[in-house]
Amino acid sequence: MQVTAVPDLLDLFSSKGAMQYGEDVTQLQHALQCGALALAEGACDALVLAAVLHDVGHMLHRDAAAAVEQGDDDRHEVLGAKWLSRWFGPEVTDPIRLHVQAKRFLCARDPQYHDRLSALSRRTLQLQGGPMADDEALAFERLPFALDAVALRQWDDIGKVQDASSPALSDFMLLVPRLSQA
Ligand SMILES: [Fe+2]
């Protein structure tokens, strides 16, 4: 297990954080807003950090925007969770790994949820398998950290506001030493 999470995370956000990905905000703005929403709801430290880091897979993917354009699912949730697992345990990585499935789950359980999704999220939903069938939804909600993933997903859906104020990335990085496993 490596113990160099903070420099690697700062490097990633400084090289790719300005990326636009079809929403009104950059990856960095989206990450910070999701972290701020998690904090405002009193989420535990692991879930706050998961909210900040949930889309690192988009920044690690060589061209996530082109993947969506070409009709490919970039599987960013799996890529990101796997990359982060070198430092963090499942309390951070599982909500991230499950946050796309959580969108499919919410579409199955809440008919109005789909209508609240952004145009891009609706489009990627189709690439990601569409709403879950009943048996898939039942299996999903029994997974460890499924509820955390559902909470994260809902912050993900609204953390896309231009010029919203949020804590700095360095503030969230203070959580890392407490949560990374040496
Ligand atoms: Fe996101």
PDB file of C-alpha atoms and ligand atoms in Angstrom:
ATOM      1  CA  MET A   1       0.000   0.000   0.000  1.00  0.00           C
ATOM      2  CA  GLN A   2       1.525   3.333  -1.035  1.00  0.00           C
ATOM      3  CA  VAL A   3       1.375   6.310   1.325  1.00  0.00           C
ATOM      4  CA  THR A   4       1.696   9.051  -1.272  1.00  0.00           C
ATOM      5  CA  ALA A   5      -1.978   9.768  -1.821  1.00  0.00           C
ATOM      6  CA  VAL A   6      -1.973  13.556  -1.329  1.00  0.00           C
ATOM      7  CA  PRO A   7       0.758  14.430  -3.895  1.00  0.00           C
ATOM      8  CA  ASP A   8      -0.755  12.069  -6.474  1.00  0.00           C
ATOM      9  CA  LEU A   9      -4.265  13.427  -5.924  1.00  0.00           C
ATOM     10  CA  LEU A  10      -3.063  17.043  -6.105  1.00  0.00           C
ATOM     11  CA  ASP A  11      -1.138  16.230  -9.307  1.00  0.00           C
ATOM     12  CA  LEU A  12      -4.225  14.698 -10.896  1.00  0.00           C
ATOM     13  CA  PHE A  13      -6.470  17.641 -10.027  1.00  0.00           C
ATOM     14  CA  SER A  14      -3.852  20.154 -11.117  1.00  0.00           C
ATOM     15  CA  SER A  15      -3.296  18.455 -14.490  1.00  0.00           C
ATOM     16  CA  LYS A  16      -6.903  17.427 -15.259  1.00  0.00           C
ATOM     17  CA  GLY A  17      -9.124  19.353 -12.828  1.00  0.00           C
ATOM     18  CA  ALA A  18      -9.925  22.049 -15.401  1.00  0.00           C
ATOM     19  CA  MET A  19     -11.504  19.413 -17.669  1.00  0.00           C
ATOM     20  CA  GLN A  20     -15.039  20.098 -18.781  1.00  0.00           C
ATOM     21  CA  TYR A  21     -17.075  16.971 -19.292  1.00  0.00           C
ATOM     22  CA  GLY A  22     -20.367  18.089 -20.748  1.00  0.00           C
ATOM     23  CA  GLU A  23     -21.723  19.800 -17.600  1.00  0.00           C
ATOM     24  CA  ASP A  24     -21.511  23.491 -16.617  1.00  0.00           C
ATOM     25  CA  VAL A  25     -18.608  22.971 -14.221  1.00  0.00           C
ATOM     26  CA  THR A  26     -15.067  21.603 -14.336  1.00  0.00           C
ATOM     27  CA  GLN A  27     -14.055  18.351 -12.705  1.00  0.00           C
ATOM     28  CA  LEU A  28     -12.454  20.273  -9.832  1.00  0.00           C
ATOM     29  CA  GLN A  29     -15.535  22.465  -9.234  1.00  0.00           C
ATOM     30  CA  HIS A  30     -17.757  19.370  -9.350  1.00  0.00           C
ATOM     31  CA  ALA A  31     -15.524  17.476  -6.919  1.00  0.00           C
ATOM     32  CA  LEU A  32     -15.434  20.361  -4.416  1.00  0.00           C
ATOM     33  CA  GLN A  33     -19.195  20.940  -4.634  1.00  0.00           C
ATOM     34  CA  CYS A  34     -19.900  17.266  -4.006  1.00  0.00           C
ATOM     35  CA  GLY A  35     -17.583  17.343  -0.993  1.00  0.00           C
ATOM     36  CA  ALA A  36     -19.312  20.483   0.304  1.00  0.00           C
ATOM     37  CA  LEU A  37     -22.743  18.861  -0.060  1.00  0.00           C
ATOM     38  CA  ALA A  38     -21.524  15.777   1.825  1.00  0.00           C
ATOM     39  CA  LEU A  39     -20.156  17.991   4.608  1.00  0.00           C
ATOM     40  CA  ALA A  40     -23.410  19.954   4.788  1.00  0.00           C
ATOM     41  CA  GLU A  41     -25.329  16.713   5.319  1.00  0.00           C
ATOM     42  CA  GLY A  42     -22.979  15.621   8.093  1.00  0.00           C
ATOM     43  CA  ALA A  43     -21.549  12.664   6.191  1.00  0.00           C
ATOM     44  CA  CYS A  44     -18.680  10.758   7.806  1.00  0.00           C
ATOM     45  CA  ASP A  45     -15.122  11.655   6.744  1.00  0.00           C
ATOM     46  CA  ALA A  46     -14.818   8.620   4.433  1.00  0.00           C
ATOM     47  CA  LEU A  47     -17.977   9.558   2.551  1.00  0.00           C
ATOM     48  CA  VAL A  48     -16.949  13.216   2.316  1.00  0.00           C
ATOM     49  CA  LEU A  49     -13.660  12.137   0.742  1.00  0.00           C
ATOM     50  CA  ALA A  50     -15.475   9.674  -1.529  1.00  0.00           C
ATOM     51  CA  ALA A  51     -17.707  12.527  -2.702  1.00  0.00           C
ATOM     52  CA  VAL A  52     -14.646  14.640  -3.564  1.00  0.00           C
ATOM     53  CA  LEU A  53     -12.896  11.780  -5.358  1.00  0.00           C
ATOM     54  CA  HIS A  54     -15.837   9.975  -6.966  1.00  0.00           C
ATOM     55  CA  ASP A  55     -15.028  11.057 -10.523  1.00  0.00           C
ATOM     56  CA  VAL A  56     -11.237  10.696 -10.548  1.00  0.00           C
ATOM     57  CA  GLY A  57     -11.789   7.905 -13.078  1.00  0.00           C
ATOM     58  CA  HIS A  58     -12.925  10.532 -15.613  1.00  0.00           C
ATOM     59  CA  MET A  59      -9.600  12.318 -15.131  1.00  0.00           C
ATOM     60  CA  LEU A  60      -7.613   9.081 -15.344  1.00  0.00           C
ATOM     61  CA  HIS A  61      -9.372   7.956 -18.508  1.00  0.00           C
ATOM     62  CA  ARG A  62      -7.380   8.944 -21.548  1.00  0.00           C
ATOM     63  CA  ASP A  63     -10.409  10.571 -23.172  1.00  0.00           C
ATOM     64  CA  ALA A  64     -13.652  10.181 -21.240  1.00  0.00           C
ATOM     65  CA  ALA A  65     -15.491  12.855 -23.241  1.00  0.00           C
ATOM     66  CA  ALA A  66     -14.688  11.072 -26.512  1.00  0.00           C
ATOM     67  CA  ALA A  67     -15.831   7.751 -25.013  1.00  0.00           C
ATOM     68  CA  VAL A  68     -19.281   9.198 -24.296  1.00  0.00           C
ATOM     69  CA  GLU A  69     -19.330  10.857 -27.707  1.00  0.00           C
ATOM     70  CA  GLN A  70     -18.608   7.502 -29.337  1.00  0.00           C
ATOM     71  CA  GLY A  71     -21.260   5.700 -27.313  1.00  0.00           C
ATOM     72  CA  ASP A  72     -18.803   3.851 -25.037  1.00  0.00           C
ATOM     73  CA  ASP A  73     -19.244   3.637 -21.272  1.00  0.00           C
ATOM     74  CA  ASP A  74     -15.871   4.769 -19.854  1.00  0.00           C
ATOM     75  CA  ARG A  75     -16.438   2.723 -16.643  1.00  0.00           C
ATOM     76  CA  HIS A  76     -14.915   5.629 -14.744  1.00  0.00           C
ATOM     77  CA  GLU A  77     -16.368   4.432 -11.434  1.00  0.00           C
ATOM     78  CA  VAL A  78     -14.427   1.150 -11.659  1.00  0.00           C
ATOM     79  CA  LEU A  79     -11.236   2.786 -12.921  1.00  0.00           C
ATOM     80  CA  GLY A  80     -11.343   5.409 -10.168  1.00  0.00           C
ATOM     81  CA  ALA A  81     -12.132   2.972  -7.338  1.00  0.00           C
ATOM     82  CA  LYS A  82      -9.351   0.640  -8.439  1.00  0.00           C
ATOM     83  CA  TRP A  83      -6.790   3.443  -8.619  1.00  0.00           C
ATOM     84  CA  LEU A  84      -7.814   4.761  -5.188  1.00  0.00           C
ATOM     85  CA  SER A  85      -7.726   1.306  -3.581  1.00  0.00           C
ATOM     86  CA  ARG A  86      -3.925   1.537  -3.388  1.00  0.00           C
ATOM     87  CA  TRP A  87      -4.487   4.041  -0.547  1.00  0.00           C
ATOM     88  CA  PHE A  88      -8.036   3.710   0.711  1.00  0.00           C
ATOM     89  CA  GLY A  89     -10.330   1.006   2.020  1.00  0.00           C
ATOM     90  CA  PRO A  90     -13.870   0.129   0.900  1.00  0.00           C
ATOM     91  CA  GLU A  91     -15.466   2.869   3.014  1.00  0.00           C
ATOM     92  CA  VAL A  92     -13.996   5.305   0.461  1.00  0.00           C
ATOM     93  CA  THR A  93     -13.745   3.173  -2.683  1.00  0.00           C
ATOM     94  CA  ASP A  94     -17.069   1.276  -2.583  1.00  0.00           C
ATOM     95  CA  PRO A  95     -19.385   4.303  -2.679  1.00  0.00           C
ATOM     96  CA  ILE A  96     -17.294   5.469  -5.653  1.00  0.00           C
ATOM     97  CA  ARG A  97     -17.382   2.084  -7.383  1.00  0.00           C
ATOM     98  CA  LEU A  98     -21.157   1.903  -6.876  1.00  0.00           C
ATOM     99  CA  HIS A  99     -22.178   5.475  -7.724  1.00  0.00           C
ATOM    100  CA  VAL A 100     -23.152   4.687 -11.314  1.00  0.00           C
ATOM    101  CA  GLN A 101     -25.123   1.636 -10.206  1.00  0.00           C
ATOM    102  CA  ALA A 102     -26.780   3.934  -7.654  1.00  0.00           C
ATOM    103  CA  LYS A 103     -28.072   6.078 -10.509  1.00  0.00           C
ATOM    104  CA  ARG A 104     -29.542   2.974 -12.161  1.00  0.00           C
ATOM    105  CA  PHE A 105     -31.018   1.997  -8.744  1.00  0.00           C
ATOM    106  CA  LEU A 106     -32.580   5.423  -8.137  1.00  0.00           C
ATOM    107  CA  CYS A 107     -34.114   5.404 -11.626  1.00  0.00           C
ATOM    108  CA  ALA A 108     -35.776   2.088 -10.772  1.00  0.00           C
ATOM    109  CA  ARG A 109     -37.041   3.203  -7.342  1.00  0.00           C
ATOM    110  CA  ASP A 110     -38.044   6.822  -7.972  1.00  0.00           C
ATOM    111  CA  PRO A 111     -39.902   7.584 -11.182  1.00  0.00           C
ATOM    112  CA  GLN A 112     -39.247  11.322 -10.799  1.00  0.00           C
ATOM    113  CA  TYR A 113     -35.510  10.845 -10.316  1.00  0.00           C
ATOM    114  CA  HIS A 114     -34.856  10.226 -14.007  1.00  0.00           C
ATOM    115  CA  ASP A 115     -36.497  13.528 -14.963  1.00  0.00           C
ATOM    116  CA  ARG A 116     -34.203  15.431 -12.594  1.00  0.00           C
ATOM    117  CA  LEU A 117     -31.034  14.065 -14.232  1.00  0.00           C
ATOM    118  CA  SER A 118     -28.973  16.323 -16.468  1.00  0.00           C
ATOM    119  CA  ALA A 119     -29.054  15.694 -20.206  1.00  0.00           C
ATOM    120  CA  LEU A 120     -25.586  14.131 -20.022  1.00  0.00           C
ATOM    121  CA  SER A 121     -26.547  11.856 -17.101  1.00  0.00           C
ATOM    122  CA  ARG A 122     -29.617  10.679 -19.012  1.00  0.00           C
ATOM    123  CA  ARG A 123     -27.464   9.934 -22.012  1.00  0.00           C
ATOM    124  CA  THR A 124     -24.812   8.036 -20.050  1.00  0.00           C
ATOM    125  CA  LEU A 125     -27.579   6.109 -18.218  1.00  0.00           C
ATOM    126  CA  GLN A 126     -28.350   4.354 -21.470  1.00  0.00           C
ATOM    127  CA  LEU A 127     -24.664   3.475 -21.952  1.00  0.00           C
ATOM    128  CA  GLN A 128     -24.568   2.217 -18.353  1.00  0.00           C
ATOM    129  CA  GLY A 129     -27.453  -0.238 -18.726  1.00  0.00           C
ATOM    130  CA  GLY A 130     -30.543   1.922 -18.046  1.00  0.00           C
ATOM    131  CA  PRO A 131     -32.713   1.650 -14.907  1.00  0.00           C
ATOM    132  CA  MET A 132     -32.226  -1.501 -12.795  1.00  0.00           C
ATOM    133  CA  ALA A 133     -34.731  -4.322 -12.997  1.00  0.00           C
ATOM    134  CA  ASP A 134     -36.446  -5.191  -9.669  1.00  0.00           C
ATOM    135  CA  ASP A 135     -34.144  -8.118  -8.898  1.00  0.00           C
ATOM    136  CA  GLU A 136     -31.051  -6.017  -9.638  1.00  0.00           C
ATOM    137  CA  ALA A 137     -32.339  -3.250  -7.340  1.00  0.00           C
ATOM    138  CA  LEU A 138     -32.973  -5.743  -4.529  1.00  0.00           C
ATOM    139  CA  ALA A 139     -29.467  -7.175  -4.871  1.00  0.00           C
ATOM    140  CA  PHE A 140     -27.948  -3.686  -5.052  1.00  0.00           C
ATOM    141  CA  GLU A 141     -29.490  -2.397  -1.839  1.00  0.00           C
ATOM    142  CA  ARG A 142     -28.021  -5.330   0.089  1.00  0.00           C
ATOM    143  CA  LEU A 143     -24.440  -4.468  -0.921  1.00  0.00           C
ATOM    144  CA  PRO A 144     -22.148  -2.922   1.697  1.00  0.00           C
ATOM    145  CA  PHE A 145     -21.963   0.861   1.208  1.00  0.00           C
ATOM    146  CA  ALA A 146     -24.945   0.869  -1.190  1.00  0.00           C
ATOM    147  CA  LEU A 147     -26.705   3.561   0.878  1.00  0.00           C
ATOM    148  CA  ASP A 148     -23.533   5.644   0.902  1.00  0.00           C
ATOM    149  CA  ALA A 149     -23.371   5.284  -2.879  1.00  0.00           C
ATOM    150  CA  VAL A 150     -26.993   6.441  -3.179  1.00  0.00           C
ATOM    151  CA  ALA A 151     -26.249   9.501  -1.016  1.00  0.00           C
ATOM    152  CA  LEU A 152     -23.114  10.238  -3.049  1.00  0.00           C
ATOM    153  CA  ARG A 153     -25.096   9.883  -6.269  1.00  0.00           C
ATOM    154  CA  GLN A 154     -27.580  12.516  -5.181  1.00  0.00           C
ATOM    155  CA  TRP A 155     -24.819  15.003  -4.371  1.00  0.00           C
ATOM    156  CA  ASP A 156     -23.262  14.110  -7.730  1.00  0.00           C
ATOM    157  CA  ASP A 157     -26.507  15.065  -9.480  1.00  0.00           C
ATOM    158  CA  ILE A 158     -26.707  18.544  -7.950  1.00  0.00           C
ATOM    159  CA  GLY A 159     -23.018  19.432  -7.521  1.00  0.00           C
ATOM    160  CA  LYS A 160     -22.892  21.092 -10.930  1.00  0.00           C
ATOM    161  CA  VAL A 161     -23.674  24.728 -10.163  1.00  0.00           C
ATOM    162  CA  GLN A 162     -21.503  27.419 -11.727  1.00  0.00           C
ATOM    163  CA  ASP A 163     -19.752  29.715  -9.222  1.00  0.00           C
ATOM    164  CA  ALA A 164     -20.957  27.847  -6.118  1.00  0.00           C
ATOM    165  CA  SER A 165     -18.664  28.387  -3.136  1.00  0.00           C
ATOM    166  CA  SER A 166     -16.942  25.331  -1.666  1.00  0.00           C
ATOM    167  CA  PRO A 167     -13.984  24.547   0.584  1.00  0.00           C
ATOM    168  CA  ALA A 168     -10.604  24.311  -1.170  1.00  0.00           C
ATOM    169  CA  LEU A 169      -9.160  21.006  -2.328  1.00  0.00           C
ATOM    170  CA  SER A 170      -6.406  21.419   0.282  1.00  0.00           C
ATOM    171  CA  ASP A 171      -9.079  21.468   3.017  1.00  0.00           C
ATOM    172  CA  PHE A 172     -10.424  18.106   1.865  1.00  0.00           C
ATOM    173  CA  MET A 173      -6.902  16.708   1.571  1.00  0.00           C
ATOM    174  CA  LEU A 174      -6.618  17.043   5.368  1.00  0.00           C
ATOM    175  CA  LEU A 175      -8.910  14.002   5.553  1.00  0.00           C
ATOM    176  CA  VAL A 176      -6.536  11.814   3.552  1.00  0.00           C
ATOM    177  CA  PRO A 177      -3.917  10.858   6.186  1.00  0.00           C
ATOM    178  CA  ARG A 178      -6.691   9.743   8.551  1.00  0.00           C
ATOM    179  CA  LEU A 179      -8.315   7.557   5.922  1.00  0.00           C
ATOM    180  CA  SER A 180      -5.406   6.133   3.963  1.00  0.00           C
ATOM    181  CA  GLN A 181      -3.991   2.787   4.940  1.00  0.00           C
ATOM    182  CA  ALA A 182      -0.231   2.466   5.260  1.00  0.00           C
TER     183      ALA A 182
HETATM  184 FE    FE B   1     -19.860  13.110 -10.702  1.00  0.00          FE
END
